Tab-separated table of N, CA and C in Angstrom:
chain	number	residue	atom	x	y	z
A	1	UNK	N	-5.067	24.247	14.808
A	1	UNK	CA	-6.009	23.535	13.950
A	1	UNK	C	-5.277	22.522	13.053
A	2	UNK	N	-4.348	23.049	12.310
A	2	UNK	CA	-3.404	21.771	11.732
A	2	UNK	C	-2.788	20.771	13.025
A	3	UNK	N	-2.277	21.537	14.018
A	3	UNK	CA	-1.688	20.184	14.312
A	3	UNK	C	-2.605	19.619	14.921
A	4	UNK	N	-4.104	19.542	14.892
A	4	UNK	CA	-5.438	19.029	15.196
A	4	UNK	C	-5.287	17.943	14.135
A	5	UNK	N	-5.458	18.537	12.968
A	5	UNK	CA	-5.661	17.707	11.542
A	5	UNK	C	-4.340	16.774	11.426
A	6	UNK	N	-3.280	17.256	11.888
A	6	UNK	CA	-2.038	16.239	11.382
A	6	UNK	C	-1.735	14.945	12.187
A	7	UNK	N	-2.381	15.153	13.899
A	7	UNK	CA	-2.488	14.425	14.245
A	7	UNK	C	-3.740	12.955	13.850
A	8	UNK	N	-4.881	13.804	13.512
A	8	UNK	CA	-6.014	13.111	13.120
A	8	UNK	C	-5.975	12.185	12.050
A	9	UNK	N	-4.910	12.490	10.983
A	9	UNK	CA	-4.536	11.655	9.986
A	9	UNK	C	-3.662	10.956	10.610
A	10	UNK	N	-2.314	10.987	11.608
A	10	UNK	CA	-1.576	10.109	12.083
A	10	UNK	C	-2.806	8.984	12.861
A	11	UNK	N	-4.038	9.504	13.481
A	11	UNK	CA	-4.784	8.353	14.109
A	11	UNK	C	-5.131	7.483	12.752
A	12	UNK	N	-5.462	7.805	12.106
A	12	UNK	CA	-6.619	6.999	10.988
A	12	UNK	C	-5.238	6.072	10.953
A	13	UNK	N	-4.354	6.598	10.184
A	13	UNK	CA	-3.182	5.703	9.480
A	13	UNK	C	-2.335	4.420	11.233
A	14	UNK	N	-2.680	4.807	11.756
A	14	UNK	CA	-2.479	3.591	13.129
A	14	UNK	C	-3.745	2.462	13.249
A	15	UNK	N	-4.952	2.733	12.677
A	15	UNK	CA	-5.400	1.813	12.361
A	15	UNK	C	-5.681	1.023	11.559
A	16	UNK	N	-4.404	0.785	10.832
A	16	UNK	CA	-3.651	-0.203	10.299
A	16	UNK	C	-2.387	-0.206	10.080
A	17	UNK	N	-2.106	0.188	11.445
A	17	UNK	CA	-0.648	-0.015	12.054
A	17	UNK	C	0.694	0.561	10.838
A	18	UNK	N	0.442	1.503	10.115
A	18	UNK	CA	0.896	1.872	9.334
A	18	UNK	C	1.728	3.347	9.719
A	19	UNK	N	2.671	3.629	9.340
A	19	UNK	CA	3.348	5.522	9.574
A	19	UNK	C	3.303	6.089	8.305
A	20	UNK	N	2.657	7.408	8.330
A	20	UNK	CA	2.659	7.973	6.586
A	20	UNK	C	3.795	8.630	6.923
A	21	UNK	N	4.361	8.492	5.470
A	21	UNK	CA	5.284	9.898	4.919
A	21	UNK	C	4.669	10.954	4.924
A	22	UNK	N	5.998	12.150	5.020
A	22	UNK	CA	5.489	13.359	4.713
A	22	UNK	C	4.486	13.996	3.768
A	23	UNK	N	4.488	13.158	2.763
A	23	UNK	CA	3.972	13.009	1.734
A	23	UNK	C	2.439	12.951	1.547
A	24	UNK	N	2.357	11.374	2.579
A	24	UNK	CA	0.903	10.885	2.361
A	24	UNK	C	0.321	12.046	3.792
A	25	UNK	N	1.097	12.583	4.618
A	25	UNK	CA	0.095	13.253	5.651
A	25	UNK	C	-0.365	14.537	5.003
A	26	UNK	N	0.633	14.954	4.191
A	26	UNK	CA	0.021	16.490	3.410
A	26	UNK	C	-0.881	16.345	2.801
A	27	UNK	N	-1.238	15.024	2.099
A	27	UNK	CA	-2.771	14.343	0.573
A	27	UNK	C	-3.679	14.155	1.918
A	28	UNK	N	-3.588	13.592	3.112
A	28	UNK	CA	-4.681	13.929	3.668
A	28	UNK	C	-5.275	14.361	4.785
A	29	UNK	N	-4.485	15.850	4.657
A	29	UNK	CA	-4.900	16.633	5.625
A	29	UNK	C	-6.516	17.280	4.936
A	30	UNK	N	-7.108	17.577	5.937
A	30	UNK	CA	-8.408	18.060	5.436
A	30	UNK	C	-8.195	19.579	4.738
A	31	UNK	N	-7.205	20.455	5.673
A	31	UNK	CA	-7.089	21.684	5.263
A	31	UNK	C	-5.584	21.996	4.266
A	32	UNK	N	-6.230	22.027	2.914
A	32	UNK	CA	-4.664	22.321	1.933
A	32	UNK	C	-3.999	23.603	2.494
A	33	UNK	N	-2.683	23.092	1.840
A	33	UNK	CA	-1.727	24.052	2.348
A	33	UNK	C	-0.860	23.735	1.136
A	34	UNK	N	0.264	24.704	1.251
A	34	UNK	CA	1.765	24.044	0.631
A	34	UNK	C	2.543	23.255	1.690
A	35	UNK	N	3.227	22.345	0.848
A	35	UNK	CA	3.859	20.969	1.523
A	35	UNK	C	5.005	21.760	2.287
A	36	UNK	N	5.345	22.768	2.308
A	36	UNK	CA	6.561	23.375	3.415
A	36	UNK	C	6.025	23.636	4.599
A	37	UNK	N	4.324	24.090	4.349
A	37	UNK	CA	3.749	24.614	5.393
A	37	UNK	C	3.496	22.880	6.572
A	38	UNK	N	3.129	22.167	5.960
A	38	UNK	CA	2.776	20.912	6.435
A	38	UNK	C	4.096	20.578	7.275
A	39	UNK	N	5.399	20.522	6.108
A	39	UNK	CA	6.709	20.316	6.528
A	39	UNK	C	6.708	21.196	8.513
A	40	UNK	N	6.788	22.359	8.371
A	40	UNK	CA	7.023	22.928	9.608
A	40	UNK	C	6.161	22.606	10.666
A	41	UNK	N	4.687	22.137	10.349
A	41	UNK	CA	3.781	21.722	11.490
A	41	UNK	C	4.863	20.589	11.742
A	42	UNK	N	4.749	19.560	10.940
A	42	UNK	CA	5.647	18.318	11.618
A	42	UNK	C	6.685	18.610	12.650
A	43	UNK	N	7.199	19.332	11.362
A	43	UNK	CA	8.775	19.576	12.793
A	43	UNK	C	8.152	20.153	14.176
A	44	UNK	N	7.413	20.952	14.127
A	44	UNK	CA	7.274	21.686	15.604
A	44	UNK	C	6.467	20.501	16.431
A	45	UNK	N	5.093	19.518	15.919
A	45	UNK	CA	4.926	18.314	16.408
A	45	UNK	C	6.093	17.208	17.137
A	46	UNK	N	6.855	17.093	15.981
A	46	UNK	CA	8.350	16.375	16.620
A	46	UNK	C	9.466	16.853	17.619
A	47	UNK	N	9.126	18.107	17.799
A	47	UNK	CA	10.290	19.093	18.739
A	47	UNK	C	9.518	19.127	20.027
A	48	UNK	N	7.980	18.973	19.435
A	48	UNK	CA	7.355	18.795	21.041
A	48	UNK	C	7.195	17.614	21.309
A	49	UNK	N	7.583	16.411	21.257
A	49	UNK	CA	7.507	14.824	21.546
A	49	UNK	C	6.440	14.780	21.483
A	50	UNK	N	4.903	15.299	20.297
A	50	UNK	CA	3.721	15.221	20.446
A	50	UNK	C	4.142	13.985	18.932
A	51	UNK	N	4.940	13.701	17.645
A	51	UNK	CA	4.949	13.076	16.538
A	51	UNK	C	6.567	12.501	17.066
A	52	UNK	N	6.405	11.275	16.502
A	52	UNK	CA	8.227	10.716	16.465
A	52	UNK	C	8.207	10.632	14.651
A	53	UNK	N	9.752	11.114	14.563
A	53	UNK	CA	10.016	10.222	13.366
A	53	UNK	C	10.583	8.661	13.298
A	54	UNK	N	10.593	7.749	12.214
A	54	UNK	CA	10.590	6.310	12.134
A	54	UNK	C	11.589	6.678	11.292
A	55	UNK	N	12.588	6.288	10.894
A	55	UNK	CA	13.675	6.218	10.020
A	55	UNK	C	13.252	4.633	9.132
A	56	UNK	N	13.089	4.432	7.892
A	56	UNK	CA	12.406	3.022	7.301
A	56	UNK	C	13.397	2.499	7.087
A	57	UNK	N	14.446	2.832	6.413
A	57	UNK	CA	15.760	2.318	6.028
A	57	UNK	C	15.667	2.181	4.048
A	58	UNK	N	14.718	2.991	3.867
A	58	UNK	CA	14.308	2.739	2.092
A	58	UNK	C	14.272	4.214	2.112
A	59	UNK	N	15.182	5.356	2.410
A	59	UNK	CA	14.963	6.327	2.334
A	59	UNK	C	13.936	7.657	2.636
A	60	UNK	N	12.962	6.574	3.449
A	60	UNK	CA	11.639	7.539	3.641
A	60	UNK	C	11.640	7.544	4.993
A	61	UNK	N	11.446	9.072	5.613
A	61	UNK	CA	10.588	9.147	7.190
A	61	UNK	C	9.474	8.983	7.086
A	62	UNK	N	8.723	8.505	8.040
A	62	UNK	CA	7.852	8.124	8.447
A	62	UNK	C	7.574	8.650	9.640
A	63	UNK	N	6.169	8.955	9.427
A	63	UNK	CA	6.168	9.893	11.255
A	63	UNK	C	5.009	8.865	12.249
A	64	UNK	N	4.741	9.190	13.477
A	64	UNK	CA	3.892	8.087	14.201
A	64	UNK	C	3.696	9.012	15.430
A	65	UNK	N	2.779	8.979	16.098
A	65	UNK	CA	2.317	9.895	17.287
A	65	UNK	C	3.268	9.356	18.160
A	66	UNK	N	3.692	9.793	19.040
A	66	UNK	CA	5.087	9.648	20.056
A	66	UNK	C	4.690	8.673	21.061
A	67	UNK	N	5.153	7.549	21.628
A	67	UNK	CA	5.345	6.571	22.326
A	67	UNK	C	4.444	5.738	21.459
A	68	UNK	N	3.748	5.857	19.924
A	68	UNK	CA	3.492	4.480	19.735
A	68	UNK	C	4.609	3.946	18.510
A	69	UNK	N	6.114	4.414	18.507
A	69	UNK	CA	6.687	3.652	17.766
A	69	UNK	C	7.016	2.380	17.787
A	70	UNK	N	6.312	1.890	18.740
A	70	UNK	CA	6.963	0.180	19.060
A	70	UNK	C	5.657	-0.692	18.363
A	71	UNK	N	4.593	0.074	17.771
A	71	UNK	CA	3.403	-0.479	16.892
A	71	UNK	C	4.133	-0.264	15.676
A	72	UNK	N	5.275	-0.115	15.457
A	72	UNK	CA	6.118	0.189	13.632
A	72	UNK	C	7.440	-0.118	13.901
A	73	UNK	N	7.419	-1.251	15.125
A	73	UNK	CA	8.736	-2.114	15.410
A	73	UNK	C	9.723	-2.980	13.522
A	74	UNK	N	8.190	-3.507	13.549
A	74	UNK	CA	8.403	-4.008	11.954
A	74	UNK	C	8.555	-3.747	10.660
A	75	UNK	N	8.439	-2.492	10.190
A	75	UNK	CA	8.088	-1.402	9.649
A	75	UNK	C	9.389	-1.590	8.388
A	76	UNK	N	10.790	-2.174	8.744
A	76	UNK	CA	11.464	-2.425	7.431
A	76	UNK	C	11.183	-3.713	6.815
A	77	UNK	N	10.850	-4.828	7.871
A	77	UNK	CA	10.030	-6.071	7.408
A	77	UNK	C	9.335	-5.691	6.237
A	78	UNK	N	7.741	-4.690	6.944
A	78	UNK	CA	7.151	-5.025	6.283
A	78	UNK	C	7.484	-4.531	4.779
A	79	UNK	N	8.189	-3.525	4.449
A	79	UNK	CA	8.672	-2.313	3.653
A	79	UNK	C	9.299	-3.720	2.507
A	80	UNK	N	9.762	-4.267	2.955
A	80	UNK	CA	10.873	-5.699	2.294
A	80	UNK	C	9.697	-7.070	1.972
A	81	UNK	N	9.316	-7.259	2.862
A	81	UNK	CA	7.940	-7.827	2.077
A	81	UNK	C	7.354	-7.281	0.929
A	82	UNK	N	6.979	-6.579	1.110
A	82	UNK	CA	5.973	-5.564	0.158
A	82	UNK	C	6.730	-5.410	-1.336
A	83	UNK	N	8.305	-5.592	-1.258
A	83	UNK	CA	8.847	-5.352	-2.779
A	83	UNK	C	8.977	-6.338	-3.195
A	84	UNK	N	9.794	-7.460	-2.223
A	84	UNK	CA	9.137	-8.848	-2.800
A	84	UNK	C	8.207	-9.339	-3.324
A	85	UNK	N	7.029	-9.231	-2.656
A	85	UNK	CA	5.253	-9.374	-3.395
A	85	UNK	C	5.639	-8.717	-4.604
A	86	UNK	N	6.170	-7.659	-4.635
A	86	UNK	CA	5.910	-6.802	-6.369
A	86	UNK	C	6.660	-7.308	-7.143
A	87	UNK	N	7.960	-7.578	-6.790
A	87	UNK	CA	8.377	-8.133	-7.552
A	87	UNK	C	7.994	-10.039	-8.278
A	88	UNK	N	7.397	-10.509	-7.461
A	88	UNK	CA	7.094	-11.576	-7.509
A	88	UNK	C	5.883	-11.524	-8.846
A	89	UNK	N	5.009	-10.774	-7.927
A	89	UNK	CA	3.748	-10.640	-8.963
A	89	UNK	C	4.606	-10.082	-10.389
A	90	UNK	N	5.300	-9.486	-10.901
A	90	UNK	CA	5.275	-8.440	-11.571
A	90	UNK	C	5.142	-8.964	-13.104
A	91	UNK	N	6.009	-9.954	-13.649
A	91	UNK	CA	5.955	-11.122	-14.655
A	91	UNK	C	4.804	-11.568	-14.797
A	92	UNK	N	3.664	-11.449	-13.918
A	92	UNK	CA	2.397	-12.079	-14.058
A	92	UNK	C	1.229	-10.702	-14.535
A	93	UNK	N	1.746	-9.066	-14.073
A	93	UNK	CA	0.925	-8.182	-14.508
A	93	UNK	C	1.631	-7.995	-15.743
A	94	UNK	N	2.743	-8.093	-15.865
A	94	UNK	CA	3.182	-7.441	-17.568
A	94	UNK	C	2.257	-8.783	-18.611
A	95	UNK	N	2.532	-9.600	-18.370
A	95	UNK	CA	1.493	-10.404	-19.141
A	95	UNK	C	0.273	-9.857	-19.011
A	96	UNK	N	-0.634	-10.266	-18.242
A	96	UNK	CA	-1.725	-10.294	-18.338
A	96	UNK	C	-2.331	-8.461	-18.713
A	97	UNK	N	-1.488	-7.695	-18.676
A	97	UNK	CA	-1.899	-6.624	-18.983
A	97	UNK	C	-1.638	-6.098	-20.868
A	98	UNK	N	-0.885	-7.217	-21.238
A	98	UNK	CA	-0.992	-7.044	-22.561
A	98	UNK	C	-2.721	-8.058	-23.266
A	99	UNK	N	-3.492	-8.824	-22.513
A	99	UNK	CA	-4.975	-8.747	-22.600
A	99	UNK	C	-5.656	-8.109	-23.446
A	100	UNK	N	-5.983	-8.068	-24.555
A	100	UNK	CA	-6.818	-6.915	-25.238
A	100	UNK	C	-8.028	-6.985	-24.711
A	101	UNK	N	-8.420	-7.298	-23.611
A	101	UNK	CA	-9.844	-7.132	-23.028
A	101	UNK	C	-9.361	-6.164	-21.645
A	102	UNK	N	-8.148	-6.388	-21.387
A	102	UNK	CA	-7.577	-5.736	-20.138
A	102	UNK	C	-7.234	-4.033	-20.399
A	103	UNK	N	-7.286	-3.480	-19.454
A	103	UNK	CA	-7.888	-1.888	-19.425
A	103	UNK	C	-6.429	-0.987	-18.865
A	104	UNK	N	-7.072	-1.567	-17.812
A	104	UNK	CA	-5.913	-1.381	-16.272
A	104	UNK	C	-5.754	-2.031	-15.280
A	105	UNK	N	-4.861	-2.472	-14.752
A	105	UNK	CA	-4.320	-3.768	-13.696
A	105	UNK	C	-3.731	-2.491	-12.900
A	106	UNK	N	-4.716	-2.829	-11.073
A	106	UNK	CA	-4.120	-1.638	-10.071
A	106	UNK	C	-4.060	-2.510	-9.384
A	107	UNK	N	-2.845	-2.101	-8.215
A	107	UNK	CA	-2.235	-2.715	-7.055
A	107	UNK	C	-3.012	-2.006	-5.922
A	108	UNK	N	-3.535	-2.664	-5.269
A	108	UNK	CA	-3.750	-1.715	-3.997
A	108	UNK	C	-3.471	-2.882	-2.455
A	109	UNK	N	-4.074	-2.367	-1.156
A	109	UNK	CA	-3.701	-2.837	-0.086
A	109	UNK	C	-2.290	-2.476	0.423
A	110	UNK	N	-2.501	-3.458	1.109
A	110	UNK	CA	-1.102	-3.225	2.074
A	110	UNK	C	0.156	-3.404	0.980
A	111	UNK	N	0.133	-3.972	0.255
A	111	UNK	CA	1.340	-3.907	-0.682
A	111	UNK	C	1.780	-2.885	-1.224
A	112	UNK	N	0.403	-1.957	-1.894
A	112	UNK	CA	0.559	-1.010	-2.521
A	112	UNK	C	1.038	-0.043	-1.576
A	113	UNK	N	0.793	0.103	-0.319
A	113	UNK	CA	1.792	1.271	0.952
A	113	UNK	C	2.772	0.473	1.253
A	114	UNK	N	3.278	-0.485	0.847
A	114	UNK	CA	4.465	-1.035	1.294
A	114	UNK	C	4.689	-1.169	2.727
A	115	UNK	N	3.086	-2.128	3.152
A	115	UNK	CA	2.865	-2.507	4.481
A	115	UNK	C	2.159	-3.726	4.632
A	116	UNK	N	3.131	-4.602	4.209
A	116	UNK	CA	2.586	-6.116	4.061
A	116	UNK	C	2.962	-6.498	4.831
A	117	UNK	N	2.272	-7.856	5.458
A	117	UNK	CA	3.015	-8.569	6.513
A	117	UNK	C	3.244	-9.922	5.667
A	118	UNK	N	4.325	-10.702	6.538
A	118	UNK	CA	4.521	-12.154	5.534
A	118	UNK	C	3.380	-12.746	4.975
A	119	UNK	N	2.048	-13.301	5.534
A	119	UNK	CA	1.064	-13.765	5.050
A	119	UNK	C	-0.093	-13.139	4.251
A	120	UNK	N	0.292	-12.043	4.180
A	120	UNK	CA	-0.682	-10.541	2.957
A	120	UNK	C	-0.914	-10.845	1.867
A	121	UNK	N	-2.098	-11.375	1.464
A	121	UNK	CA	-1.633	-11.607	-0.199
A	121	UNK	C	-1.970	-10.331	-1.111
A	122	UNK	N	-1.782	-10.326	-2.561
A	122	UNK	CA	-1.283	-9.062	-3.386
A	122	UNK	C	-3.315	-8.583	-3.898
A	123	UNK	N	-3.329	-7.546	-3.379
A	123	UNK	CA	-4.355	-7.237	-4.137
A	123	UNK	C	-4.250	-6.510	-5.123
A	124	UNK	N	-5.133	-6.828	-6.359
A	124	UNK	CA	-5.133	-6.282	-7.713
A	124	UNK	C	-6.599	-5.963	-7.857
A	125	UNK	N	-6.677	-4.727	-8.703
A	125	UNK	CA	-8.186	-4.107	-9.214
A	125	UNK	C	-7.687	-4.271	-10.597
A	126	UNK	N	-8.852	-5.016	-11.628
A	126	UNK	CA	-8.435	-4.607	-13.124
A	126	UNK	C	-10.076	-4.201	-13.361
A	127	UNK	N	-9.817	-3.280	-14.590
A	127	UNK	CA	-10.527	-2.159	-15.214
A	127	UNK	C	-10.195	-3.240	-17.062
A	128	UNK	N	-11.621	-3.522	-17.441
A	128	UNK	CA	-11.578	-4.078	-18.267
A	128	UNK	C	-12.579	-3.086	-19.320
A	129	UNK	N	-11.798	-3.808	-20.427
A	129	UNK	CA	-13.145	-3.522	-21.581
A	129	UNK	C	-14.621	-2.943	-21.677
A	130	UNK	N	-15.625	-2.399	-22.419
A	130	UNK	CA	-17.072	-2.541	-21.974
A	130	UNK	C	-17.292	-4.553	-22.536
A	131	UNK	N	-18.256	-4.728	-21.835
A	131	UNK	CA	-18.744	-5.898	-21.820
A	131	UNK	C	-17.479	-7.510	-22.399
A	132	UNK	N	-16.577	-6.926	-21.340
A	132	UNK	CA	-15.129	-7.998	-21.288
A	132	UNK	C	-14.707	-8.529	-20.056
A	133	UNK	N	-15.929	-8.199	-18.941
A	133	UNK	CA	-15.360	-8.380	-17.485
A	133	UNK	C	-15.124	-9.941	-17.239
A	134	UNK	N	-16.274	-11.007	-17.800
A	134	UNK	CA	-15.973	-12.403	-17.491
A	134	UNK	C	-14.736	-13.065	-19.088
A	135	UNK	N	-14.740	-12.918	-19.451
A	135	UNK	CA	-13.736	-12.731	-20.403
A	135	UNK	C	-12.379	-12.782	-19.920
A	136	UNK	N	-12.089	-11.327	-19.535
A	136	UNK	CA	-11.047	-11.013	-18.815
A	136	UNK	C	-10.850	-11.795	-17.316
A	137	UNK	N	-12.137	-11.870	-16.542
A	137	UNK	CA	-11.595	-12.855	-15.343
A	137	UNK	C	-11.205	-14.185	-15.819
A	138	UNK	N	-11.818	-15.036	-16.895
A	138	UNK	CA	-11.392	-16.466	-17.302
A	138	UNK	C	-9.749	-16.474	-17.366
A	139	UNK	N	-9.304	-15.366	-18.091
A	139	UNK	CA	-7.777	-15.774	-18.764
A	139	UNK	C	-6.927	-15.355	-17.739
A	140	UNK	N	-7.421	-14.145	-16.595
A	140	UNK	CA	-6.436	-14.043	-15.769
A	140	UNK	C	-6.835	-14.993	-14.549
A	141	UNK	N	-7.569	-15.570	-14.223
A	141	UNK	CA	-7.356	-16.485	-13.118
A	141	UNK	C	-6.637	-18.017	-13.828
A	142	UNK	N	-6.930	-18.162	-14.903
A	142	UNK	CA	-6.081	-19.287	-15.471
A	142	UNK	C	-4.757	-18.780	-15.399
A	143	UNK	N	-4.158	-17.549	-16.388
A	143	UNK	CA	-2.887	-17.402	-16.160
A	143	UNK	C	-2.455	-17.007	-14.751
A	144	UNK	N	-3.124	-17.062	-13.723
A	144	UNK	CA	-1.961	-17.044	-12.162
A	144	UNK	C	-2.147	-18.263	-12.044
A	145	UNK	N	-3.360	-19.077	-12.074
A	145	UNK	CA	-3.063	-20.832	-12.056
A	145	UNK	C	-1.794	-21.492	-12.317
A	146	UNK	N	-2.053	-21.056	-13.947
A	146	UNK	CA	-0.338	-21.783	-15.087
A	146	UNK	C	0.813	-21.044	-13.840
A	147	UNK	N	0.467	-19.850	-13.827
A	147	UNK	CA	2.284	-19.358	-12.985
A	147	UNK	C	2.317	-19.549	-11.534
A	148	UNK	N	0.857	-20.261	-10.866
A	148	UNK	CA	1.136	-20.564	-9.481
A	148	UNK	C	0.977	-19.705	-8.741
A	149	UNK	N	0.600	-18.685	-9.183
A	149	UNK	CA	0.233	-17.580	-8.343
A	149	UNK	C	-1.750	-17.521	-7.772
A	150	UNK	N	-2.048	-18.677	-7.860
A	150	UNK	CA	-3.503	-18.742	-7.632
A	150	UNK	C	-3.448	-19.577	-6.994
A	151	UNK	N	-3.611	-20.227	-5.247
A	151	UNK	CA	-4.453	-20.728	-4.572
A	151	UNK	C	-5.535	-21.973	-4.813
A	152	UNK	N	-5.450	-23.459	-4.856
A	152	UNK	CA	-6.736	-23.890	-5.185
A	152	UNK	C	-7.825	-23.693	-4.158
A	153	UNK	N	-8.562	-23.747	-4.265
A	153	UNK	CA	-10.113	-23.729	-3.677
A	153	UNK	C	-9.937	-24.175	-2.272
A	154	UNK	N	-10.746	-23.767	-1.437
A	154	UNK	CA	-10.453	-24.423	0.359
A	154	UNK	C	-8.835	-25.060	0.362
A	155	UNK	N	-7.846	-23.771	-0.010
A	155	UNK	CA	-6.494	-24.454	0.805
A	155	UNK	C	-6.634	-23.026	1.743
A	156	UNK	N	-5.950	-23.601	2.633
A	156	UNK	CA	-5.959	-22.301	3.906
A	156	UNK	C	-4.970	-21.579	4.102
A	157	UNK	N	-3.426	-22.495	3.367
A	157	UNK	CA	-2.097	-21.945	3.314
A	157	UNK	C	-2.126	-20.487	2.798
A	158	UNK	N	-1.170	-19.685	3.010
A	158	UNK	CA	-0.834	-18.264	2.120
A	158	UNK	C	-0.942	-19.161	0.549
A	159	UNK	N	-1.560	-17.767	-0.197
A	159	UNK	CA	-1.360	-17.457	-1.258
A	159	UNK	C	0.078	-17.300	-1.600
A	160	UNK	N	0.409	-17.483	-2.794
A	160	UNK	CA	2.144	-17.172	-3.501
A	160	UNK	C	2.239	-16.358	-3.850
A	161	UNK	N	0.639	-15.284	-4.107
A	161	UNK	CA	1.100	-13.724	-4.759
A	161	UNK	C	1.258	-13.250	-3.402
């Protein structure tokens, strides 16, 4: 039954060409366990060539159902993209998160799994004030304007975040 479920989360996470860590397959397996218990399904998955491991080169395994590791050919690319974007953006959230209308500034997408591809741009969720939401959008789409991190209107090029 787990290695039902462990595989079932390795499908979801291939459609978007992504390999979870050990980590992210234990948060979403349907049936909790302790993370050692999860740990040993893997291994016995990987001893039966039913899971491969991905070695990332950022310290993390990564696992992937067996013969589709050549769909996570790119996989330190994208890992190296993805810190770039953060780092890029990052001068632009420490500002704008000092905002007194601003709440919380969240990263999510492919950046936030550190599965960007070169042309990905950075998605952000902010959590504003009560009744500060257009407020708060005026000053932060001006300040990525001023720092260039905003796109004008019908250009088709990548974004700079």
């Amino acid at each position: 039954m787990v290695d039902t479920d462990i595989k079932s989360s390795i499908r979801y996470f291939l459609q978007f060409s992504y390999a979870p860590s050990l980590d992210e397959l234990h948060t979403f397996l349907s049936k909790k366990q302790r993370k050692e218990e999860s740990l040993t399904y893997v291994n016995k998955l990987v001893k039966k060539g039913i899971l491969e491991q991905l070695d990332c080169g950022d310290n993390t395994i990564r696992y992937t159902l067996g013969g589709y590791s050549n769909h996570h050919k790119d996989l330190q690319t994208r890992i190296k993209n993805s810190l770039e974007k953060k780092k890029r953006v990052k001068r632009y959230i420490d500002l704008v998160s000092k905002l007194n209308c601003v709440r919380l500034i969240g990263l999510s997408g492919s950046v936030a799994m550190n599965n960007a591809g070169a042309g990905d741009d950075i998605d952000l969720f902010v959590i504003t004030r009560a009744h500060r939401m257009f407020t708060a959008r005026f000053w932060l789409v001006l300040i990525a304007f001023l720092y260039g991190q905003k796109r004008p209107k019908n250009r088709s090029e990548e974004r700079r975040v």
